[in-house]
XYZ file of C-alpha atoms in Angstrom:
563
model
C 88.719 108.470 88.142
C 89.542 111.686 90.385
C 91.655 111.208 93.614
C 88.555 113.387 95.382
C 86.347 110.677 95.041
C 85.328 108.537 98.428
C 85.806 104.926 99.031
C 82.031 104.363 99.209
C 81.384 105.913 96.002
C 84.001 103.575 94.292
C 82.000 100.963 92.079
C 82.904 97.308 92.227
C 82.634 95.405 88.985
C 84.551 92.214 88.594
C 86.717 92.400 85.732
C 86.159 90.224 82.633
C 89.388 88.054 83.253
C 89.124 86.297 79.724
C 89.559 90.245 78.113
C 91.926 90.985 80.997
C 94.277 87.611 80.041
C 93.958 87.942 76.124
C 95.080 91.308 76.332
C 98.183 90.198 78.675
C 99.398 87.415 76.351
C 98.946 90.032 73.776
C 101.246 92.346 75.712
C 103.702 89.477 76.061
C 104.421 88.253 72.512
C 104.982 92.218 71.552
C 107.760 92.086 74.566
C 109.059 89.290 73.277
C 109.181 91.127 69.910
C 110.194 94.335 71.409
C 113.195 96.030 69.434
C 114.054 98.717 71.934
C 114.042 99.360 75.528
C 111.847 102.689 74.887
C 109.095 99.755 73.397
C 109.654 97.462 76.449
C 109.185 100.400 78.405
C 105.949 101.348 77.078
C 104.738 97.975 76.893
C 105.415 97.728 80.456
C 103.726 101.139 81.336
C 100.398 99.293 79.527
C 100.589 96.612 81.421
C 100.819 98.409 84.997
C 97.825 101.051 83.679
C 95.902 97.416 83.092
C 96.960 95.217 86.145
C 96.092 98.619 88.748
C 92.109 98.450 87.829
C 92.285 94.574 88.161
C 93.586 95.410 91.523
C 91.400 98.452 92.414
C 88.728 96.220 92.004
C 90.427 93.177 93.548
C 90.766 95.392 96.931
C 86.965 96.821 96.724
C 86.114 92.873 96.824
C 88.455 92.485 99.836
C 87.743 95.418 101.688
C 84.047 94.829 101.398
C 83.996 91.206 102.178
C 86.013 91.390 105.446
C 83.521 94.658 106.492
C 80.797 91.907 106.369
C 81.501 88.204 106.065
C 78.046 87.297 106.120
C 77.434 89.068 102.277
C 76.795 86.315 99.755
C 77.568 88.229 96.934
C 81.240 89.436 98.498
C 82.029 86.169 100.065
C 81.639 84.800 96.245
C 83.813 87.113 94.794
C 86.646 87.213 97.351
C 86.810 83.345 96.840
C 86.700 83.361 93.038
C 88.186 86.254 92.290
C 90.402 88.228 95.312
C 92.029 84.921 95.974
C 93.702 84.155 92.398
C 94.040 88.098 91.713
C 97.913 88.049 92.212
C 97.679 85.139 89.450
C 96.218 87.844 87.097
C 98.218 90.804 88.346
C 101.763 88.741 87.671
C 100.909 86.699 85.028
C 103.233 83.608 84.053
C 103.415 84.178 80.660
C 104.080 87.987 80.639
C 106.352 87.849 83.549
C 108.365 85.342 81.584
C 108.584 87.544 78.784
C 109.944 90.119 80.380
C 112.341 88.102 82.352
C 113.923 87.074 78.897
C 113.591 90.478 77.365
C 117.406 91.556 76.707
C 116.266 95.214 78.026
C 115.092 93.430 81.651
C 118.317 95.142 83.043
C 117.266 98.402 82.009
C 113.844 98.248 83.195
C 115.192 96.987 86.833
C 117.367 99.898 86.727
C 114.507 102.552 86.278
C 111.625 100.298 88.155
C 114.264 98.377 90.821
C 115.066 95.193 91.419
C 111.909 94.299 93.291
C 110.191 94.212 89.914
C 112.449 91.767 88.262
C 112.014 89.668 91.797
C 108.296 89.339 91.626
C 108.599 88.405 88.396
C 110.786 85.202 89.213
C 108.463 84.774 92.283
C 105.322 84.978 90.067
C 107.096 81.793 88.247
C 108.155 80.100 91.375
C 104.619 80.094 92.680
C 102.136 79.786 89.728
C 101.320 76.428 89.793
C 98.307 75.155 91.397
C 95.937 78.155 91.240
C 93.227 75.920 91.844
C 94.165 74.779 95.256
C 93.765 78.700 95.951
C 90.323 78.771 95.606
C 90.140 75.779 97.964
C 92.372 77.079 100.608
C 90.088 80.311 100.209
C 86.619 78.003 101.013
C 88.260 76.669 103.896
C 89.233 79.856 105.262
C 85.891 81.306 104.821
C 84.395 78.339 106.370
C 86.547 78.389 109.583
C 85.901 82.143 109.698
C 82.190 81.746 110.250
C 82.433 78.605 112.343
C 84.192 81.362 114.666
C 81.396 83.782 113.669
C 78.886 81.398 115.146
C 80.540 79.837 118.273
C 78.379 79.638 120.979
C 79.125 80.255 124.588
C 78.044 79.136 127.685
C 79.147 80.143 131.219
C 77.447 78.287 133.923
C 74.518 77.008 131.911
C 73.691 80.419 130.127
C 74.737 81.796 127.106
C 77.025 84.772 126.678
C 78.617 86.547 123.625
C 82.590 86.477 122.639
C 82.459 90.378 123.806
C 80.999 89.547 127.196
C 83.982 86.990 127.807
C 86.394 89.135 126.658
C 85.052 91.658 129.169
C 85.134 88.867 131.662
C 89.049 88.077 131.098
C 90.072 91.421 131.717
C 88.331 91.454 135.203
C 89.787 91.574 138.615
C 87.907 88.162 139.581
C 90.405 85.269 139.475
C 87.731 82.263 139.079
C 85.991 84.687 136.428
C 88.937 84.827 134.697
C 89.244 81.098 134.690
C 85.813 80.535 134.126
C 85.619 82.214 130.893
C 89.038 80.905 129.552
C 87.364 77.376 129.861
C 83.864 78.445 127.958
C 85.790 79.985 125.507
C 88.202 76.817 124.861
C 85.143 74.539 125.272
C 82.791 76.506 122.498
C 85.856 75.489 119.944
C 85.902 72.110 121.283
C 82.115 71.726 120.216
C 83.193 72.155 116.493
C 86.382 70.253 117.135
C 85.926 68.091 114.038
C 85.000 70.869 111.597
C 88.384 72.682 112.915
C 90.247 69.526 113.066
C 89.287 68.531 109.159
C 89.968 72.230 108.043
C 93.531 72.440 109.778
C 94.238 69.292 108.013
C 93.295 69.853 104.764
C 95.224 73.730 105.122
C 98.439 71.667 105.615
C 97.866 68.883 103.160
C 96.760 71.901 100.113
C 99.524 74.159 101.104
C 102.138 71.748 100.616
C 100.444 69.822 97.420
C 100.791 73.710 96.066
C 104.522 74.010 97.258
C 105.378 70.470 95.914
C 103.676 71.523 92.725
C 106.203 74.312 92.721
C 109.094 72.811 93.384
C 109.764 73.367 97.168
C 109.841 70.402 99.916
C 106.654 71.800 101.488
C 104.997 75.190 102.199
C 107.725 76.554 104.688
C 109.653 77.941 101.495
C 106.949 78.561 99.340
C 105.386 80.719 101.767
C 108.441 82.695 102.405
C 108.760 83.169 98.579
C 104.435 84.776 98.520
C 106.117 87.396 101.405
C 108.714 88.218 99.496
C 111.627 87.282 102.108
C 114.408 87.597 99.714
C 116.956 88.524 101.953
C 116.788 86.065 104.410
C 114.565 82.728 104.776
C 114.258 79.947 107.294
C 118.068 79.200 108.035
C 118.274 83.103 109.499
C 114.928 83.038 111.035
C 115.873 79.987 113.393
C 119.405 81.348 114.138
C 117.544 84.311 114.823
C 115.036 83.041 117.385
C 117.648 81.141 119.215
C 119.167 84.957 119.999
C 115.842 86.427 120.630
C 115.413 83.410 123.158
C 118.206 84.869 124.382
C 117.263 88.146 125.248
C 113.735 88.357 125.008
C 112.907 85.224 127.176
C 114.823 86.731 130.361
C 112.691 89.967 129.798
C 109.726 88.335 129.616
C 110.431 86.703 132.972
C 110.930 90.115 134.791
C 107.373 91.200 132.879
C 105.826 88.198 134.893
C 107.520 89.657 137.597
C 105.520 93.304 137.467
C 102.457 91.858 136.536
C 102.452 89.739 139.662
C 103.243 92.789 141.762
C 100.245 94.839 139.677
C 97.754 91.988 139.885
C 98.476 90.028 143.429
C 98.859 87.153 141.710
C 101.258 84.501 142.841
C 101.503 82.768 139.287
C 100.529 83.863 135.794
C 97.981 81.408 134.060
C 97.048 81.037 129.875
C 93.666 83.007 131.375
C 95.370 86.141 133.344
C 97.190 87.174 130.173
C 95.236 90.021 129.427
C 94.515 91.260 133.015
C 97.785 93.211 133.766
C 96.398 96.125 135.919
C 93.786 96.136 139.063
C 91.377 98.607 138.471
C 89.501 100.141 135.867
C 90.359 99.051 132.325
C 92.810 101.993 130.041
C 90.713 103.643 127.526
C 91.056 106.488 125.325
C 89.267 109.310 124.567
C 88.988 111.148 120.649
C 90.713 108.089 118.530
C 90.549 110.234 115.464
C 91.059 113.678 116.519
C 93.929 112.492 118.916
C 95.509 110.554 116.009
C 95.106 114.181 114.136
C 97.213 116.069 116.554
C 99.669 113.544 116.953
C 100.141 112.980 112.758
C 100.173 117.078 112.327
C 103.062 117.765 115.469
C 104.934 114.600 113.895
C 105.446 116.519 110.836
C 103.628 118.347 107.877
C 103.695 115.284 105.224
C 101.567 112.743 108.092
C 99.277 115.860 108.884
C 98.514 116.246 105.434
C 97.945 112.661 104.854
C 95.697 112.047 107.198
C 93.812 115.237 106.509
C 93.018 113.715 103.183
C 92.301 110.579 104.573
C 89.688 112.318 106.490
C 88.297 113.921 103.415
C 87.863 110.802 101.498
C 85.930 109.139 104.092
C 89.298 106.905 104.869
C 88.187 105.353 108.110
C 85.713 102.819 109.148
C 86.429 101.944 112.846
C 83.328 101.195 114.100
C 82.355 97.704 115.804
C 80.004 95.484 113.790
C 79.382 92.286 114.435
C 79.411 91.177 111.039
C 82.709 92.310 110.131
C 85.878 89.894 110.403
C 86.690 89.208 114.283
C 89.524 91.458 115.288
C 90.302 93.193 111.941
C 92.833 96.288 111.993
C 94.124 96.285 108.362
C 94.117 99.012 105.036
C 94.823 98.507 101.674
C 95.865 100.834 98.892
C 93.356 101.612 95.880
C 94.600 103.183 92.768
C 91.870 104.862 91.724
C 91.352 107.349 94.676
C 95.001 107.277 95.118
C 94.492 106.689 99.369
C 94.638 103.599 101.190
C 91.097 103.480 103.630
C 91.986 102.200 107.163
C 89.296 99.553 108.833
C 88.764 98.224 112.430
C 86.178 96.650 114.097
C 87.126 98.493 117.675
C 85.754 98.693 121.078
C 87.583 100.837 123.169
C 90.266 98.459 123.614
C 93.495 100.560 124.777
C 95.280 98.650 121.549
C 93.108 100.419 119.451
C 95.604 103.148 119.276
C 98.247 101.290 118.484
C 96.495 99.287 115.557
C 95.487 103.011 113.973
C 98.782 104.379 113.693
C 100.351 101.073 112.556
C 97.863 100.731 109.719
C 98.205 104.493 109.344
C 102.182 103.972 108.561
C 101.318 101.594 105.894
C 98.719 103.719 104.271
C 100.923 106.601 104.573
C 103.986 104.756 102.924
C 101.842 103.845 100.021
C 100.500 107.385 99.234
C 104.295 108.640 99.623
C 105.630 105.715 97.279
C 102.801 106.779 94.900
C 103.773 110.621 94.764
C 107.474 109.317 93.915
C 106.821 106.093 92.121
C 103.961 105.587 89.119
C 104.244 101.704 88.830
C 102.489 99.801 90.870
C 104.802 97.876 91.694
C 107.025 100.353 93.870
C 104.231 101.553 95.049
C 103.312 97.929 96.823
C 106.515 96.460 98.668
C 107.013 93.259 99.731
C 104.903 92.552 102.424
C 107.753 91.774 105.108
C 109.638 94.826 104.453
C 106.179 97.351 104.590
C 106.043 96.285 108.160
C 108.864 98.491 109.297
C 107.326 101.833 108.338
C 103.802 100.601 110.712
C 105.945 99.337 113.765
C 107.351 102.794 113.536
C 104.823 104.305 113.928
C 103.340 102.698 116.712
C 106.689 104.382 118.456
C 106.624 107.217 117.403
C 102.895 107.197 119.136
C 104.869 107.225 122.412
C 106.027 110.538 122.655
C 102.276 111.710 122.087
C 100.492 109.137 124.403
C 98.848 111.886 126.399
C 96.930 113.221 123.645
C 95.250 109.842 123.903
C 95.650 109.160 127.676
C 95.984 111.977 129.317
C 96.958 111.144 132.475
C 97.258 107.454 131.914
C 100.051 107.879 129.105
C 102.943 105.979 131.193
C 100.082 103.261 131.708
C 99.520 102.827 127.756
C 103.364 103.260 126.953
C 104.051 100.193 129.431
C 101.212 98.147 127.862
C 102.493 98.573 124.129
C 105.728 98.458 125.041
C 105.589 94.737 127.093
C 103.167 93.596 124.625
C 105.799 94.225 122.053
C 107.594 91.738 124.046
C 104.947 89.403 124.122
C 104.567 89.378 120.200
C 107.873 89.220 119.330
C 108.224 85.459 121.322
C 104.640 84.745 120.327
C 105.468 85.047 116.488
C 108.662 83.257 117.103
C 106.636 79.923 118.833
C 104.050 80.119 115.913
C 106.358 80.062 113.076
C 108.110 77.421 114.650
C 104.648 75.631 115.381
C 103.546 76.132 112.511
C 106.415 74.905 110.718
C 106.282 71.828 112.544
C 102.474 71.338 110.826
C 104.115 71.459 106.873
C 106.671 69.380 107.787
C 104.774 66.670 109.715
C 101.366 67.102 107.470
C 100.113 63.066 108.851
C 100.793 63.643 112.645
C 97.471 62.933 114.839
C 96.107 65.545 116.754
C 97.506 64.209 119.791
C 100.880 65.016 118.517
C 100.114 68.042 117.176
C 98.843 69.527 120.738
C 101.877 67.644 122.384
C 104.196 69.849 120.131
C 102.463 73.021 120.237
C 102.383 72.791 124.359
C 106.045 72.316 124.211
C 106.779 74.944 121.913
C 104.676 77.834 123.728
C 106.419 76.519 127.161
C 109.590 77.245 125.734
C 108.898 80.996 124.338
C 105.884 81.953 126.970
C 106.260 81.751 130.888
C 102.736 80.942 131.429
C 101.088 78.453 133.763
C 98.708 76.228 131.705
C 96.987 74.488 135.190
C 93.395 73.637 134.723
C 93.593 74.205 131.178
C 95.835 70.828 129.802
C 92.438 68.738 129.502
C 91.350 71.422 126.752
C 94.423 72.556 124.949
C 95.357 68.489 124.216
C 92.265 68.198 122.605
C 92.922 71.007 120.416
C 91.249 74.064 122.202
C 93.976 76.589 121.981
C 95.561 74.966 118.558
C 91.977 75.529 117.215
C 92.222 79.249 118.036
C 95.435 79.405 115.236
C 93.822 82.070 113.196
C 96.747 83.927 111.692
C 97.620 80.070 110.558
C 94.326 80.219 108.393
C 94.446 83.406 106.936
C 98.065 84.726 106.640
C 99.977 81.403 106.512
C 103.868 81.939 107.257
C 103.378 85.928 107.508
C 103.681 86.823 111.401
C 107.040 86.145 111.125
C 108.044 89.214 109.141
C 106.773 91.581 112.360
C 109.615 90.438 113.873
C 112.639 91.754 112.142
C 110.146 94.623 111.474
C 109.675 95.465 115.499
C 113.798 95.613 115.995
C 114.411 97.379 112.965
C 111.172 99.799 114.181
C 113.077 100.620 117.666
C 116.623 100.974 116.099
C 114.992 103.728 113.988
C 112.819 105.430 116.470
C 114.461 105.345 119.447
C 118.425 105.157 118.116
C 119.116 107.095 114.967
C 119.370 110.888 114.044
C 117.045 112.731 111.957
C 114.346 109.828 112.487
C 111.888 111.337 110.743
C 113.432 112.275 107.864
C 114.822 108.838 107.594
C 111.637 107.551 108.150
C 109.938 109.580 105.331
C 112.638 108.626 102.602
C 111.792 104.824 103.648
C 108.246 105.588 102.695
C 109.235 106.908 99.631
C 111.092 104.226 98.200
C 110.071 101.254 99.998
C 108.566 99.725 96.842
C 111.663 100.318 95.267
C 114.542 99.109 97.342
C 115.010 95.989 98.470
C 115.076 95.299 102.477
C 119.096 95.092 103.006
C 118.934 99.004 100.776
C 115.858 99.936 103.227
C 118.460 99.347 106.326
C 121.362 101.126 104.224
C 119.274 104.337 103.776
C 117.988 104.206 107.523
C 121.228 103.211 108.433
C 120.001 99.847 110.393
C 121.331 97.074 111.713
C 120.182 93.719 109.934
C 117.745 92.851 112.564
C 118.585 89.308 112.838
C 121.724 90.021 114.051
C 122.624 89.466 117.902
C 123.641 93.524 118.227
C 120.389 94.339 116.855
C 118.079 92.199 118.918
C 119.960 92.637 122.112
C 119.689 96.616 121.344
C 115.903 95.988 121.031
C 115.321 93.853 124.082
C 117.463 96.501 126.234
C 115.706 99.490 124.785
C 112.203 98.068 125.848
C 113.462 96.718 128.907
C 114.459 100.534 129.628
C 111.305 101.839 128.635
C 109.079 99.141 130.289
C 110.861 100.373 133.762
C 111.046 103.864 133.233
C 107.163 103.659 132.808
C 106.710 101.279 135.668
C 108.587 104.118 137.719
C 106.830 106.762 136.904
C 103.098 104.558 137.427
C 104.247 103.475 140.741
C 105.383 107.020 141.549
C 102.223 108.298 140.527
C 100.234 105.685 142.731
C 102.749 106.827 145.923
């Protein structure tokens, strides 16, 4: 299919999986009997072509479901096909045949060590495929429950959008009431949410044990391609992050108090950063286009290509997955369309440039490496380029926010501090769930509050009764849809800060990383970008101090502007 075909013109048709499986089994037998490397290479290229077509259909099913989670056809396809597509794309029989081939080292030399690792991971995670479908069905049930929650404020029905607006308002009591309304809506479905969370923990642990893991923690790290670090390294890093980032967050709380005239910052005040009007952007895509042409020829040309091929769908829709911002590479048209569900939130800009970073990397990798497995890096590594793009946007903030550029940069930078600590907290809590699958709701919520207090300096006055019933816990949606994923954002942020603010020839290094991200390991990527390991004390302290300097600088600019 030609590259000029637009995303919406692509036809979805679930592949004949029985035929695909038979074809791949035939290839496995041929690999086992191959007499030369050239023969194995040709078989690999045939395999790559077949699974690329399968993946295109899986991506179409995913994208169309996320854009309308009420569509019963794509609900079914998402559960029955997309959730198990990885096991089809990396079939155990064929992966085993390649790994046992005497030509595997030559294949690795040509296509990179990540290819071999993905084959190995497929053998380590292949048991319990039927559990994936049950997992996906529970995820869908959760999303539909959230979609249909009924909110009530002072006896009147109110939408989630209206509540989100109130949570940013200058009325302290209104924010508190809005937060309680949200919590109470979740607790109205307490039994359903508790059943879903308990079932997912047990299902995932069951799958992990079938694959030889103690619980889902290490299986999750394997699924996300964390080969150059594991849970022990993550635990050591979180200790360092607490050392450098928690004091910084305490400083931010004091600044927030000065901007809002609050004596303390409660959980319901989290989104209330300034008195006065909410920050809003103008001409999102037009401003992005200008930014990316100024950043570099390659980024500008690719943005134009996305526009030409109808590669953006950012308008708000009540049937889209709530709060989504995502992209996914489609082999048949050689672009990764970008999707959002935006309502002119100040964070929409960083979402778009973030997803563009992913999309641009996949396109650049496809120009350099033709194999599917060299185009799509392990998810954890891929976040470096998307987070870097967010920081590139700082120097172009005036394109989006005109006179409020400092406010935009400030909001993003304090958001990074918040996210780094929040993702560490969520990872620690998620680990607790998998390590204590029979814990009671009371025990779970006690641990949830203990961990959150350690990482995040909010006051919970007035909400403890609801939180200890499970309200905040039931809003832990990343656990539902992306288990063990978000901790990968932490090293990505730290590496991105060093790349953008502390290296020479930054754009050239960024471009080089994008071209080879699916070919190089994490450590090889760091070497190419001349970056420190993100979990080292030097890298973590550098990131915290850099963010502190940026925040202080933009804070002073805002103060001077107001005076």
